[in-house]
Amino acid sequence: MALLFRSTPERGAIWQRVFQQEGERIFLGEDAVDDPAAVTHIACWMPPRDLSRYPSLQVVIGVGAGVDHMPPLPEGVALSRTLAPGIEGMVRDWVVMAALALHRDLPAYLDQAARGEWRTHTTCLARDRRIGIMGMGRIGREVAGTLGAMGFPVAGWSRSGTPVAGIEVHGASGLDGFLARTDLLICLLPLTDETRGILNARLLACLPQGARLVHAGRGAHLDMAALRAALDGGQLAAAMLDVTDPEPLPADHWAWSDPRIIVTPHIASQTDPEEGARHALAVIRATRNGQPVPGLVDRAKGY
Amino acid sequence: MALLFRSTPERGAIWQRVFQQEGERIFLGEDAVDDPAAVTHIACWMPPRDLSRYPSLQVVIGVGAGVDHMPPLPEGVALSRTLAPGIEGMVRDWVVMAALALHRDLPAYLDQAARGEWRTHTTCLARDRRIGIMGMGRIGREVAGTLGAMGFPVAGWSRSGTPVAGIEVHGASGLDGFLARTDLLICLLPLTDETRGILNARLLACLPQGARLVHAGRGAHLDMAALRAALDGGQLAAAMLDVTDPEPLPADHWAWSDPRIIVTPHIASQTDPEEGARHALAVIRATRNGQPVPGLVDRAKGY
């Protein structure tokens, strides 16, 4: 059994150390694979296009917080979603940073800083900035807890509308009312057929004028042209995006240089490399021992 | 009785509305004062240089979170520090934003964004980023509470070393040990003779290599040349400053364009204009009725 790990050299070095300590075999990148038939597991954000090179493949391990972007896998190949206790907290940290940055006008101050301009803008208290979270899974509930404890009025929206203690949660049919009371919208939805393109012109128009958008869902949720139009028309004041469409964002894309937008390169849900490697080891051992694979994904549900 | 308010037109408009509603007299800026003898109160960050123009002056009201930058006032003129329930939370919001921004490498990502570069860096979990807070007053304790609840190991340092529930607080003699365990240093100290220039080359050298600095104390705490040398030498990885020396930072200052630094123009402690105006009204009424002035500052203590 051997694992093929597709990632950066920086993360690869950490995985290699963990695997060597535990006496397991690892290839860092496809070019390093000198024995394709030995590869039983692939850990990656996106698998190689041609999986027929790996006839012994048993499990693909998604290293991000979600696996909804994964293509269909060959029959008999299982999909495992990394269970890293730290990953929800890591996304929560990025989202709280982004929400506070938009709350306190960081895009405008960065734009001024580029010109050396020292000028203050009036702000408002946390209690006067109503936050709305789309997607009330584990990460959404953590974000709601942190921002609620800081004094922001927080509401949530999810397809099911399942109640969450201490938070007003709107269901599918309550979307318009949820948006109308949301000054700062946070998208944490999984990508499904129902949520693809959900952040469109119609949705943005339901927010109060001058609202702000934090997007840490998936690039395909957001209509980037509608975002630009909403910023140009004043419907949105600013946005912070960790996911984009397309992704990676091309170097000459307008969003990089728009002073109302801060883009980060899909870093909110980075798995801690040590935790990710430990999850992969647990999957390999479970496969070897014929035990249930940790983090096994039911692809019919889509997440 | 009349109040002279020195601030931006944006904030002035809100104060004027509140004062008109309550039937109190207000001048917006020195140029608007047509009757200097009527001015009994001045609300400001910094009072006018020549106070002899206002022979009836009784109270100067500092509109920021601290009053340590205030010059000596003429005999018989009291100093009131704005008591706005929201101000501690507002500073806390900025500091938590700044700490998370440095934790998640925002300066590096902003620098890449300026070039349209989509590239991720390895990060660490909150539990592996030790935060140290200098200044454990009300704001320091709020910051410690929020970041501690997010999973960061938090310690504090204060002259007295007064214990705070749930936080390891080091006293004056424990500074070096406190710095040695601090990956991300937050300065929230008041400015006194003892703390002036405290963030110098010697202090920065006591931090672990590659540490990060969030500064929301006062500009005069920080030796800006020492900061630059620490960044150039790799002792510090990044800094986020809401206060600078000098202040305002001149448009051609190196810090504006240094990619390892984010500067905001002293906005962490903005008083909510409505809350600030209500405090000033309470001071005016107390003066009129011969009652104790709210927020009266004992200048011998310095804060």
PDB file of N, CA and C in Angstrom, chain A residues 37-96:
ATOM      1  N   ALA A  37       1.316   0.871  -9.628  1.00  0.00           N
ATOM      2  CA  ALA A  37       0.461  -0.216  -9.132  1.00  0.00           C
ATOM      3  C   ALA A  37       0.463  -0.299  -7.607  1.00  0.00           C
ATOM      4  N   ALA A  38       1.440   0.349  -6.972  1.00  0.00           N
ATOM      5  CA  ALA A  38       1.499   0.331  -5.504  1.00  0.00           C
ATOM      6  C   ALA A  38       0.538   1.345  -4.881  1.00  0.00           C
ATOM      7  N   VAL A  39       0.070   2.311  -5.693  1.00  0.00           N
ATOM      8  CA  VAL A  39      -0.750   3.400  -5.141  1.00  0.00           C
ATOM      9  C   VAL A  39      -2.170   2.906  -4.848  1.00  0.00           C
ATOM     10  N   THR A  40      -2.496   2.836  -3.563  1.00  0.00           N
ATOM     11  CA  THR A  40      -3.836   2.404  -3.152  1.00  0.00           C
ATOM     12  C   THR A  40      -4.681   3.576  -2.658  1.00  0.00           C
ATOM     13  N   HIS A  41      -4.004   4.696  -2.298  1.00  0.00           N
ATOM     14  CA  HIS A  41      -4.706   5.857  -1.750  1.00  0.00           C
ATOM     15  C   HIS A  41      -4.148   7.125  -2.405  1.00  0.00           C
ATOM     16  N   ILE A  42      -5.027   8.075  -2.686  1.00  0.00           N
ATOM     17  CA  ILE A  42      -4.579   9.378  -3.192  1.00  0.00           C
ATOM     18  C   ILE A  42      -5.183  10.457  -2.291  1.00  0.00           C
ATOM     19  N   ALA A  43      -4.340  11.292  -1.718  1.00  0.00           N
ATOM     20  CA  ALA A  43      -4.817  12.408  -0.897  1.00  0.00           C
ATOM     21  C   ALA A  43      -4.623  13.683  -1.712  1.00  0.00           C
ATOM     22  N   CYS A  44      -5.689  14.465  -1.876  1.00  0.00           N
ATOM     23  CA  CYS A  44      -5.629  15.587  -2.818  1.00  0.00           C
ATOM     24  C   CYS A  44      -6.823  16.514  -2.620  1.00  0.00           C
ATOM     25  N   TRP A  45      -6.708  17.723  -3.188  1.00  0.00           N
ATOM     26  CA  TRP A  45      -7.875  18.590  -3.333  1.00  0.00           C
ATOM     27  C   TRP A  45      -8.654  18.115  -4.549  1.00  0.00           C
ATOM     28  N   MET A  46      -7.937  17.781  -5.654  1.00  0.00           N
ATOM     29  CA  MET A  46      -8.540  17.345  -6.916  1.00  0.00           C
ATOM     30  C   MET A  46      -7.707  16.161  -7.412  1.00  0.00           C
ATOM     31  N   PRO A  47      -8.336  15.046  -7.702  1.00  0.00           N
ATOM     32  CA  PRO A  47      -7.545  13.876  -8.134  1.00  0.00           C
ATOM     33  C   PRO A  47      -6.950  14.082  -9.532  1.00  0.00           C
ATOM     34  N   PRO A  48      -5.942  13.287  -9.917  1.00  0.00           N
ATOM     35  CA  PRO A  48      -5.417  13.365 -11.275  1.00  0.00           C
ATOM     36  C   PRO A  48      -6.536  13.057 -12.269  1.00  0.00           C
ATOM     37  N   ARG A  49      -6.447  13.653 -13.455  1.00  0.00           N
ATOM     38  CA  ARG A  49      -7.496  13.460 -14.455  1.00  0.00           C
ATOM     39  C   ARG A  49      -7.596  11.974 -14.854  1.00  0.00           C
ATOM     40  N   ASP A  50      -6.422  11.356 -15.030  1.00  0.00           N
ATOM     41  CA  ASP A  50      -6.428   9.969 -15.501  1.00  0.00           C
ATOM     42  C   ASP A  50      -6.108   9.010 -14.355  1.00  0.00           C
ATOM     43  N   LEU A  51      -7.156   8.448 -13.790  1.00  0.00           N
ATOM     44  CA  LEU A  51      -6.952   7.539 -12.656  1.00  0.00           C
ATOM     45  C   LEU A  51      -6.654   6.112 -13.109  1.00  0.00           C
ATOM     46  N   SER A  52      -6.749   5.860 -14.430  1.00  0.00           N
ATOM     47  CA  SER A  52      -6.500   4.495 -14.916  1.00  0.00           C
ATOM     48  C   SER A  52      -5.030   4.107 -14.720  1.00  0.00           C
ATOM     49  N   ARG A  53      -4.190   5.082 -14.458  1.00  0.00           N
ATOM     50  CA  ARG A  53      -2.774   4.795 -14.188  1.00  0.00           C
ATOM     51  C   ARG A  53      -2.588   4.041 -12.863  1.00  0.00           C
ATOM     52  N   TYR A  54      -3.619   4.110 -12.000  1.00  0.00           N
ATOM     53  CA  TYR A  54      -3.488   3.537 -10.657  1.00  0.00           C
ATOM     54  C   TYR A  54      -4.485   2.382 -10.483  1.00  0.00           C
ATOM     55  N   PRO A  55      -4.167   1.192 -10.999  1.00  0.00           N
ATOM     56  CA  PRO A  55      -5.131   0.072 -10.994  1.00  0.00           C
ATOM     57  C   PRO A  55      -5.460  -0.435  -9.598  1.00  0.00           C
ATOM     58  N   SER A  56      -4.611  -0.136  -8.583  1.00  0.00           N
ATOM     59  CA  SER A  56      -4.874  -0.652  -7.230  1.00  0.00           C
ATOM     60  C   SER A  56      -5.581   0.376  -6.344  1.00  0.00           C
ATOM     61  N   LEU A  57      -5.991   1.498  -6.945  1.00  0.00           N
ATOM     62  CA  LEU A  57      -6.585   2.580  -6.139  1.00  0.00           C
ATOM     63  C   LEU A  57      -7.840   2.110  -5.393  1.00  0.00           C
ATOM     64  N   GLN A  58      -7.872   2.402  -4.082  1.00  0.00           N
ATOM     65  CA  GLN A  58      -9.032   2.017  -3.275  1.00  0.00           C
ATOM     66  C   GLN A  58      -9.775   3.223  -2.695  1.00  0.00           C
ATOM     67  N   VAL A  59      -9.008   4.260  -2.276  1.00  0.00           N
ATOM     68  CA  VAL A  59      -9.658   5.404  -1.618  1.00  0.00           C
ATOM     69  C   VAL A  59      -9.024   6.719  -2.086  1.00  0.00           C
ATOM     70  N   VAL A  60      -9.872   7.703  -2.403  1.00  0.00           N
ATOM     71  CA  VAL A  60      -9.415   9.076  -2.610  1.00  0.00           C
ATOM     72  C   VAL A  60      -9.770   9.851  -1.351  1.00  0.00           C
ATOM     73  N   ILE A  61      -8.778  10.570  -0.819  1.00  0.00           N
ATOM     74  CA  ILE A  61      -8.983  11.320   0.431  1.00  0.00           C
ATOM     75  C   ILE A  61      -8.995  12.815   0.090  1.00  0.00           C
ATOM     76  N   GLY A  62     -10.132  13.457   0.269  1.00  0.00           N
ATOM     77  CA  GLY A  62     -10.221  14.905   0.040  1.00  0.00           C
ATOM     78  C   GLY A  62      -9.591  15.634   1.214  1.00  0.00           C
ATOM     79  N   VAL A  63      -8.669  16.559   0.928  1.00  0.00           N
ATOM     80  CA  VAL A  63      -7.928  17.177   2.033  1.00  0.00           C
ATOM     81  C   VAL A  63      -8.557  18.507   2.496  1.00  0.00           C
ATOM     82  N   GLY A  64      -9.608  18.965   1.818  1.00  0.00           N
ATOM     83  CA  GLY A  64     -10.242  20.223   2.215  1.00  0.00           C
ATOM     84  C   GLY A  64     -11.388  19.989   3.185  1.00  0.00           C
ATOM     85  N   ALA A  65     -12.125  21.084   3.469  1.00  0.00           N
ATOM     86  CA  ALA A  65     -13.238  20.977   4.421  1.00  0.00           C
ATOM     87  C   ALA A  65     -14.449  20.325   3.766  1.00  0.00           C
ATOM     88  N   GLY A  66     -14.513  20.312   2.447  1.00  0.00           N
ATOM     89  CA  GLY A  66     -15.648  19.718   1.743  1.00  0.00           C
ATOM     90  C   GLY A  66     -15.141  18.904   0.573  1.00  0.00           C
ATOM     91  N   VAL A  67     -16.026  18.096  -0.011  1.00  0.00           N
ATOM     92  CA  VAL A  67     -15.615  17.251  -1.146  1.00  0.00           C
ATOM     93  C   VAL A  67     -16.581  17.427  -2.309  1.00  0.00           C
ATOM     94  N   ASP A  68     -17.418  18.500  -2.243  1.00  0.00           N
ATOM     95  CA  ASP A  68     -18.462  18.652  -3.254  1.00  0.00           C
ATOM     96  C   ASP A  68     -17.901  18.941  -4.648  1.00  0.00           C
ATOM     97  N   HIS A  69     -16.645  19.380  -4.719  1.00  0.00           N
ATOM     98  CA  HIS A  69     -16.031  19.712  -6.006  1.00  0.00           C
ATOM     99  C   HIS A  69     -15.425  18.482  -6.678  1.00  0.00           C
ATOM    100  N   MET A  70     -15.398  17.331  -5.982  1.00  0.00           N
ATOM    101  CA  MET A  70     -14.740  16.122  -6.497  1.00  0.00           C
ATOM    102  C   MET A  70     -15.500  15.566  -7.706  1.00  0.00           C
ATOM    103  N   PRO A  71     -14.786  15.163  -8.762  1.00  0.00           N
ATOM    104  CA  PRO A  71     -15.463  14.531  -9.904  1.00  0.00           C
ATOM    105  C   PRO A  71     -15.920  13.130  -9.515  1.00  0.00           C
ATOM    106  N   PRO A  72     -16.770  12.505 -10.338  1.00  0.00           N
ATOM    107  CA  PRO A  72     -17.143  11.113 -10.073  1.00  0.00           C
ATOM    108  C   PRO A  72     -15.882  10.252 -10.066  1.00  0.00           C
ATOM    109  N   LEU A  73     -15.850   9.255  -9.188  1.00  0.00           N
ATOM    110  CA  LEU A  73     -14.681   8.374  -9.095  1.00  0.00           C
ATOM    111  C   LEU A  73     -15.028   7.032  -9.738  1.00  0.00           C
ATOM    112  N   PRO A  74     -14.020   6.270 -10.181  1.00  0.00           N
ATOM    113  CA  PRO A  74     -14.294   4.952 -10.767  1.00  0.00           C
ATOM    114  C   PRO A  74     -15.028   4.062  -9.764  1.00  0.00           C
ATOM    115  N   GLU A  75     -15.791   3.115 -10.285  1.00  0.00           N
ATOM    116  CA  GLU A  75     -16.527   2.199  -9.414  1.00  0.00           C
ATOM    117  C   GLU A  75     -15.551   1.468  -8.489  1.00  0.00           C
ATOM    118  N   GLY A  76     -15.933   1.319  -7.262  1.00  0.00           N
ATOM    119  CA  GLY A  76     -15.085   0.604  -6.312  1.00  0.00           C
ATOM    120  C   GLY A  76     -14.083   1.491  -5.599  1.00  0.00           C
ATOM    121  N   VAL A  77     -13.969   2.768  -6.021  1.00  0.00           N
ATOM    122  CA  VAL A  77     -13.060   3.688  -5.331  1.00  0.00           C
ATOM    123  C   VAL A  77     -13.887   4.520  -4.357  1.00  0.00           C
ATOM    124  N   ALA A  78     -13.535   4.466  -3.073  1.00  0.00           N
ATOM    125  CA  ALA A  78     -14.280   5.202  -2.049  1.00  0.00           C
ATOM    126  C   ALA A  78     -13.726   6.617  -1.902  1.00  0.00           C
ATOM    127  N   LEU A  79     -14.545   7.475  -1.321  1.00  0.00           N
ATOM    128  CA  LEU A  79     -14.126   8.860  -1.079  1.00  0.00           C
ATOM    129  C   LEU A  79     -14.172   9.128   0.424  1.00  0.00           C
ATOM    130  N   SER A  80     -13.082   9.634   0.962  1.00  0.00           N
ATOM    131  CA  SER A  80     -13.023   9.963   2.385  1.00  0.00           C
ATOM    132  C   SER A  80     -12.809  11.470   2.524  1.00  0.00           C
ATOM    133  N   ARG A  81     -13.589  12.072   3.406  1.00  0.00           N
ATOM    134  CA  ARG A  81     -13.469  13.496   3.695  1.00  0.00           C
ATOM    135  C   ARG A  81     -12.608  13.616   4.949  1.00  0.00           C
ATOM    136  N   THR A  82     -11.576  14.450   4.894  1.00  0.00           N
ATOM    137  CA  THR A  82     -10.657  14.563   6.023  1.00  0.00           C
ATOM    138  C   THR A  82     -11.392  15.007   7.282  1.00  0.00           C
ATOM    139  N   LEU A  83     -11.269  14.196   8.313  1.00  0.00           N
ATOM    140  CA  LEU A  83     -11.826  14.561   9.612  1.00  0.00           C
ATOM    141  C   LEU A  83     -10.679  15.117  10.442  1.00  0.00           C
ATOM    142  N   ALA A  84     -10.553  16.422  10.449  1.00  0.00           N
ATOM    143  CA  ALA A  84      -9.483  17.049  11.211  1.00  0.00           C
ATOM    144  C   ALA A  84     -10.165  17.954  12.221  1.00  0.00           C
ATOM    145  N   PRO A  85      -9.999  17.664  13.506  1.00  0.00           N
ATOM    146  CA  PRO A  85     -10.743  18.432  14.515  1.00  0.00           C
ATOM    147  C   PRO A  85     -10.504  19.924  14.368  1.00  0.00           C
ATOM    148  N   GLY A  86      -9.340  20.314  13.804  1.00  0.00           N
ATOM    149  CA  GLY A  86      -9.031  21.742  13.730  1.00  0.00           C
ATOM    150  C   GLY A  86      -9.658  22.467  12.564  1.00  0.00           C
ATOM    151  N   ILE A  87     -10.223  21.722  11.585  1.00  0.00           N
ATOM    152  CA  ILE A  87     -10.584  22.404  10.339  1.00  0.00           C
ATOM    153  C   ILE A  87     -11.775  23.347  10.499  1.00  0.00           C
ATOM    154  N   GLU A  88     -12.753  22.957  11.307  1.00  0.00           N
ATOM    155  CA  GLU A  88     -13.883  23.886  11.502  1.00  0.00           C
ATOM    156  C   GLU A  88     -13.410  25.181  12.156  1.00  0.00           C
ATOM    157  N   GLY A  89     -12.532  25.037  13.136  1.00  0.00           N
ATOM    158  CA  GLY A  89     -12.022  26.225  13.820  1.00  0.00           C
ATOM    159  C   GLY A  89     -11.221  27.103  12.873  1.00  0.00           C
ATOM    160  N   MET A  90     -10.506  26.474  11.948  1.00  0.00           N
ATOM    161  CA  MET A  90      -9.693  27.251  11.021  1.00  0.00           C
ATOM    162  C   MET A  90     -10.563  28.080  10.071  1.00  0.00           C
ATOM    163  N   VAL A  91     -11.631  27.474   9.571  1.00  0.00           N
ATOM    164  CA  VAL A  91     -12.548  28.236   8.712  1.00  0.00           C
ATOM    165  C   VAL A  91     -13.214  29.335   9.551  1.00  0.00           C
ATOM    166  N   ARG A  92     -13.611  28.976  10.749  1.00  0.00           N
ATOM    167  CA  ARG A  92     -14.233  29.961  11.648  1.00  0.00           C
ATOM    168  C   ARG A  92     -13.306  31.175  11.835  1.00  0.00           C
ATOM    169  N   ASP A  93     -12.002  30.923  12.040  1.00  0.00           N
ATOM    170  CA  ASP A  93     -11.055  32.024  12.235  1.00  0.00           C
ATOM    171  C   ASP A  93     -11.027  32.956  11.015  1.00  0.00           C
ATOM    172  N   TRP A  94     -10.974  32.363   9.813  1.00  0.00           N
ATOM    173  CA  TRP A  94     -10.931  33.192   8.603  1.00  0.00           C
ATOM    174  C   TRP A  94     -12.224  33.996   8.471  1.00  0.00           C
ATOM    175  N   VAL A  95     -13.359  33.333   8.717  1.00  0.00           N
ATOM    176  CA  VAL A  95     -14.653  34.005   8.527  1.00  0.00           C
ATOM    177  C   VAL A  95     -14.836  35.129   9.546  1.00  0.00           C
ATOM    178  N   VAL A  96     -14.449  34.893  10.785  1.00  0.00           N
ATOM    179  CA  VAL A  96     -14.572  35.949  11.799  1.00  0.00           C
ATOM    180  C   VAL A  96     -13.660  37.123  11.431  1.00  0.00           C
TER     181      VAL A  96
END
